[in-house]
Amino acid sequence: EAGVTQSPTHLIKTRGQQATLRCSPISGHTSVYWYQQALGLGLQFLLWYDEGEERNRGNFPPRFSGRQFPNYSSELNVNALELEDSALYLCASSFVAQKPNYGYTFGSGTRLTVV
Amino acid sequence: AQKITQTQPGMFVQEKEAVTLDCTYDTSDPSYGLFWYKQPSSGEMIFLIYQGSYDQQNATEGRYSLNFQKARKSANLVISASQLGDSAMYFCAMREAKGYGGSQGNLIFGKGTKLSVKP
């Protein structure tokens, strides 16, 4: 069974540009979560999508947005990139009816560098 | 308000010894879940162990155990017989009950503890 896949692995953008990050959840998982991990810091919650709808949002400006497609894959968009947006962006997936003791499955992340 | 606190930025442990990584949390919700994840230098997050707020016994998974003290709001991770491969960042996380009877909801992470195992 394929795990959570994220693309691209690395992304280099110029300040002011837009970045698009993609995530494919494990087959059967309906929830997708996005986290930002700046260098040396913990994971900051960005967005949670389930069944195509945004369920919760972290404390990030509106230029961080996303969506979930009918096949449950998800896209994170970051507009008007700033240098401090440079970070590892991690996606995780889960299934709504699974037992709560099942930890989320994370992808390997997209390393975004803003220059 | 910070909901997950990990007060040890870095820890050292001798190979084959046990080590405890501290985690305290804050929530007013009676239903919540506590998780520990390991993040090696490669970046992937590896799920280690889970403790539910209503679980009567401390969770154990192989060499990992969770010392859950509900009244103190602490959920410390104990790693027994440390191995060199245990060197990594360790994150404590909490999920409060939100929708779907509490089985869903985003995780809130602490800032992590970097564990280094010495040979």
Short mmCIF file of C-alpha atoms in Angstrom, two decimals:
data_model
loop_
_atom_site.label_atom_id
_atom_site.label_comp_id
_atom_site.label_asym_id
_atom_site.label_seq_id
_atom_site.Cartn_x
_atom_site.Cartn_y
_atom_site.Cartn_z
CA GLU A 1 0.00 0.00 0.00
CA ALA A 2 1.40 3.37 -1.00
CA GLY A 3 1.97 5.84 1.80
CA VAL A 4 1.28 9.54 1.81
CA THR A 5 3.05 11.08 -1.15
CA GLN A 6 4.05 14.69 -1.46
CA SER A 7 5.36 16.59 -4.45
CA PRO A 8 7.63 18.18 -5.23
CA THR A 9 10.33 17.08 -2.79
CA HIS A 10 12.10 20.39 -3.08
CA LEU A 11 10.87 23.74 -4.34
CA ILE A 12 12.79 26.97 -4.76
CA LYS A 13 10.83 30.16 -5.31
CA THR A 14 11.52 33.85 -5.39
CA ARG A 15 10.00 36.21 -2.86
CA GLY A 16 6.60 37.41 -4.06
CA GLN A 17 5.92 34.33 -6.19
CA GLN A 18 3.32 31.64 -5.55
CA ALA A 19 4.05 28.06 -4.52
CA THR A 20 1.83 25.03 -4.96
CA LEU A 21 2.43 21.89 -2.94
CA ARG A 22 0.59 18.63 -3.49
CA CYS A 23 -0.34 15.70 -1.30
CA SER A 24 -1.89 12.31 -2.05
CA PRO A 25 -3.28 10.54 1.01
CA ILE A 26 -3.26 6.84 1.70
CA SER A 27 -6.01 5.11 -0.23
CA GLY A 28 -9.23 5.24 1.79
CA HIS A 29 -8.15 8.18 3.93
CA THR A 30 -10.50 11.13 3.68
CA SER A 31 -8.72 13.64 5.92
CA VAL A 32 -5.63 15.58 4.96
CA TYR A 33 -3.65 17.81 7.30
CA TRP A 34 -0.96 20.35 6.44
CA TYR A 35 1.82 21.43 8.80
CA GLN A 36 4.68 23.88 8.52
CA GLN A 37 7.99 23.09 10.17
CA ALA A 38 10.47 25.94 10.04
CA LEU A 39 14.12 25.05 10.64
CA GLY A 40 14.68 23.99 14.23
CA LEU A 41 11.07 24.48 15.21
CA GLY A 42 8.13 22.23 15.89
CA LEU A 43 5.20 21.57 13.61
CA GLN A 44 2.71 24.38 13.21
CA PHE A 45 -0.77 23.34 12.12
CA LEU A 46 -1.89 24.96 8.88
CA LEU A 47 -5.04 23.34 7.49
CA TRP A 48 -7.30 20.30 7.85
CA TYR A 49 -9.49 19.07 5.03
CA ASP A 50 -12.03 16.28 5.18
CA GLU A 51 -14.48 15.19 2.52
CA GLY A 52 -13.56 18.18 0.42
CA GLU A 53 -14.21 20.79 3.07
CA GLU A 54 -11.92 22.85 5.26
CA ARG A 55 -12.52 21.68 8.86
CA ASN A 56 -10.02 23.78 10.73
CA ARG A 57 -7.34 26.35 10.11
CA GLY A 58 -4.26 27.31 12.06
CA ASN A 59 -3.02 30.80 12.84
CA PHE A 60 -1.66 31.64 9.42
CA PRO A 61 -2.42 34.57 7.08
CA PRO A 62 -4.96 34.15 4.26
CA ARG A 63 -2.20 33.88 1.67
CA PHE A 64 -1.91 30.28 2.88
CA SER A 65 -4.80 28.42 1.29
CA GLY A 66 -5.65 25.04 -0.07
CA ARG A 67 -8.24 22.66 -1.28
CA GLN A 68 -9.13 19.00 -1.35
CA PHE A 69 -10.16 17.28 -4.53
CA PRO A 70 -12.85 14.60 -5.00
CA ASN A 71 -10.18 11.90 -4.91
CA TYR A 72 -9.10 13.29 -1.47
CA SER A 73 -5.76 14.56 -2.69
CA SER A 74 -4.94 18.05 -1.57
CA GLU A 75 -3.12 21.14 -2.67
CA LEU A 76 -1.53 23.84 -0.51
CA ASN A 77 -1.03 27.24 -2.09
CA VAL A 78 1.16 29.94 -0.66
CA ASN A 79 0.80 33.32 -2.31
CA ALA A 80 3.10 36.34 -2.13
CA LEU A 81 5.94 34.25 -0.74
CA GLU A 82 8.06 35.72 2.02
CA LEU A 83 11.51 34.62 3.14
CA GLU A 84 10.11 33.29 6.42
CA ASP A 85 7.89 30.87 4.49
CA SER A 86 10.99 28.77 3.92
CA ALA A 87 10.26 25.54 5.74
CA LEU A 88 9.46 21.86 5.48
CA TYR A 89 5.78 21.41 4.70
CA LEU A 90 4.39 18.12 5.92
CA CYS A 91 1.14 16.51 4.89
CA ALA A 92 -0.61 13.79 6.89
CA SER A 93 -3.71 11.73 6.28
CA SER A 94 -6.18 9.75 8.35
CA PHE A 95 -9.54 8.04 8.06
CA VAL A 96 -12.52 9.43 9.96
CA ALA A 97 -13.81 6.09 11.19
CA GLN A 98 -10.47 4.65 12.21
CA LYS A 99 -9.67 4.00 15.83
CA PRO A 100 -8.42 7.16 17.57
CA ASN A 101 -5.25 5.40 18.64
CA TYR A 102 -4.09 5.24 15.05
CA GLY A 103 -1.52 7.93 14.54
CA TYR A 104 -1.70 10.00 11.44
CA THR A 105 0.51 8.93 8.57
CA PHE A 106 2.84 11.63 7.38
CA GLY A 107 4.45 12.15 4.03
CA SER A 108 8.13 12.93 3.63
CA GLY A 109 7.45 16.61 3.10
CA THR A 110 8.19 19.35 0.62
CA ARG A 111 11.18 21.55 1.39
CA LEU A 112 10.26 25.08 0.27
CA THR A 113 13.04 27.61 -0.04
CA VAL A 114 12.23 31.23 -0.72
CA VAL A 115 15.10 33.35 -2.02
CA ALA B 1 -1.78 29.67 25.08
CA GLN B 2 0.71 26.91 24.52
CA LYS B 3 -1.02 23.58 24.76
CA ILE B 4 1.93 21.21 24.56
CA THR B 5 5.14 21.91 26.45
CA GLN B 6 8.36 20.00 26.02
CA THR B 7 10.90 21.56 28.35
CA GLN B 8 13.96 19.62 27.23
CA PRO B 9 15.40 21.02 24.00
CA GLY B 10 18.09 18.33 24.01
CA MET B 11 18.86 15.13 25.88
CA PHE B 12 21.78 12.74 25.94
CA VAL B 13 21.56 9.08 26.92
CA GLN B 14 24.06 6.26 26.97
CA GLU B 15 23.33 3.34 24.69
CA LYS B 16 21.31 0.59 26.40
CA GLU B 17 20.09 2.92 29.14
CA ALA B 18 16.53 4.17 29.58
CA VAL B 19 15.53 7.78 29.00
CA THR B 20 12.43 9.83 29.80
CA LEU B 21 11.27 12.67 27.57
CA ASP B 22 8.94 15.11 29.28
CA CYS B 23 5.65 16.43 27.96
CA THR B 24 2.97 18.46 29.67
CA TYR B 25 -0.27 19.56 28.09
CA ASP B 26 -3.12 21.91 28.70
CA THR B 27 -6.74 21.33 27.78
CA SER B 28 -10.17 21.81 29.27
CA ASP B 29 -11.66 19.08 27.12
CA PRO B 30 -12.25 15.82 29.03
CA SER B 31 -11.74 13.80 25.85
CA TYR B 32 -8.38 14.02 24.17
CA GLY B 33 -5.59 11.92 22.77
CA LEU B 34 -1.87 12.17 23.28
CA PHE B 35 0.71 11.06 20.74
CA TRP B 36 4.46 10.77 20.44
CA TYR B 37 6.25 10.99 17.11
CA LYS B 38 9.88 10.47 16.15
CA GLN B 39 11.51 12.55 13.43
CA PRO B 40 14.91 11.34 12.23
CA SER B 41 17.20 13.70 10.35
CA SER B 42 15.60 12.55 7.10
CA GLY B 43 12.46 14.46 8.06
CA GLU B 44 9.68 11.89 8.06
CA MET B 45 7.39 11.73 11.10
CA ILE B 46 7.08 8.27 12.62
CA PHE B 47 4.17 7.50 14.94
CA LEU B 48 5.35 5.84 18.16
CA ILE B 49 2.60 5.60 20.75
CA TYR B 50 -0.86 6.85 21.71
CA GLN B 51 -2.65 7.44 25.02
CA GLY B 52 -6.35 8.23 25.27
CA SER B 53 -7.59 10.44 28.08
CA TYR B 54 -9.95 7.71 29.30
CA ASP B 55 -7.44 4.88 29.08
CA GLN B 56 -6.94 3.30 32.47
CA GLN B 57 -3.51 1.89 31.77
CA ASN B 58 -0.37 3.48 30.47
CA ALA B 59 0.28 2.73 26.81
CA THR B 60 3.20 0.55 25.79
CA GLU B 61 4.61 -0.28 22.35
CA GLY B 62 7.75 -2.39 22.43
CA ARG B 63 10.54 -0.31 23.96
CA TYR B 64 8.28 2.73 24.21
CA SER B 65 5.97 3.40 27.13
CA LEU B 66 3.98 6.44 28.07
CA ASN B 67 3.90 7.57 31.69
CA PHE B 68 0.45 9.18 31.79
CA GLN B 69 -0.35 11.27 34.86
CA LYS B 70 -3.72 12.80 34.15
CA ALA B 71 -3.97 14.98 37.24
CA ARG B 72 -0.60 16.51 36.47
CA LYS B 73 -1.41 16.74 32.77
CA SER B 74 1.79 15.04 31.84
CA ALA B 75 2.50 12.36 29.25
CA ASN B 76 6.17 11.48 29.40
CA LEU B 77 7.73 9.08 26.91
CA VAL B 78 10.02 6.42 28.29
CA ILE B 79 12.41 4.67 25.92
CA SER B 80 14.01 1.59 27.39
CA ALA B 81 17.33 0.11 26.28
CA SER B 82 18.27 3.03 24.03
CA GLN B 83 19.79 2.28 20.66
CA LEU B 84 21.92 4.44 18.40
CA GLY B 85 19.02 4.52 15.94
CA ASP B 86 16.89 6.26 18.55
CA SER B 87 18.83 9.49 17.97
CA ALA B 88 16.22 11.86 16.56
CA MET B 89 13.77 14.63 17.37
CA TYR B 90 10.81 13.53 19.46
CA PHE B 91 7.52 15.38 19.41
CA CYS B 92 4.62 15.15 21.79
CA ALA B 93 1.22 15.99 20.31
CA MET B 94 -2.37 16.30 21.46
CA ARG B 95 -5.69 16.03 19.72
CA GLU B 96 -8.77 17.44 21.37
CA ALA B 97 -12.18 15.97 20.65
CA LYS B 98 -13.53 17.79 17.62
CA GLY B 99 -16.28 16.31 15.62
CA TYR B 100 -16.82 12.70 14.72
CA GLY B 101 -16.94 11.76 18.38
CA GLY B 102 -13.41 12.83 19.04
CA SER B 103 -11.68 10.49 16.68
CA GLN B 104 -10.72 13.28 14.35
CA GLY B 105 -9.14 16.66 14.54
CA ASN B 106 -5.76 18.18 13.95
CA LEU B 107 -2.81 17.45 16.19
CA ILE B 108 -1.09 20.20 18.14
CA PHE B 109 2.64 19.59 18.54
CA GLY B 110 5.19 20.60 21.11
CA LYS B 111 8.53 22.06 20.06
CA GLY B 112 10.29 18.75 20.40
CA THR B 113 13.25 17.23 22.19
CA LYS B 114 16.40 16.25 20.38
CA LEU B 115 17.64 12.93 21.72
CA SER B 116 21.22 11.89 21.17
CA VAL B 117 22.28 8.34 22.03
CA LYS B 118 25.96 7.94 22.88
CA PRO B 119 27.79 4.67 22.16
#
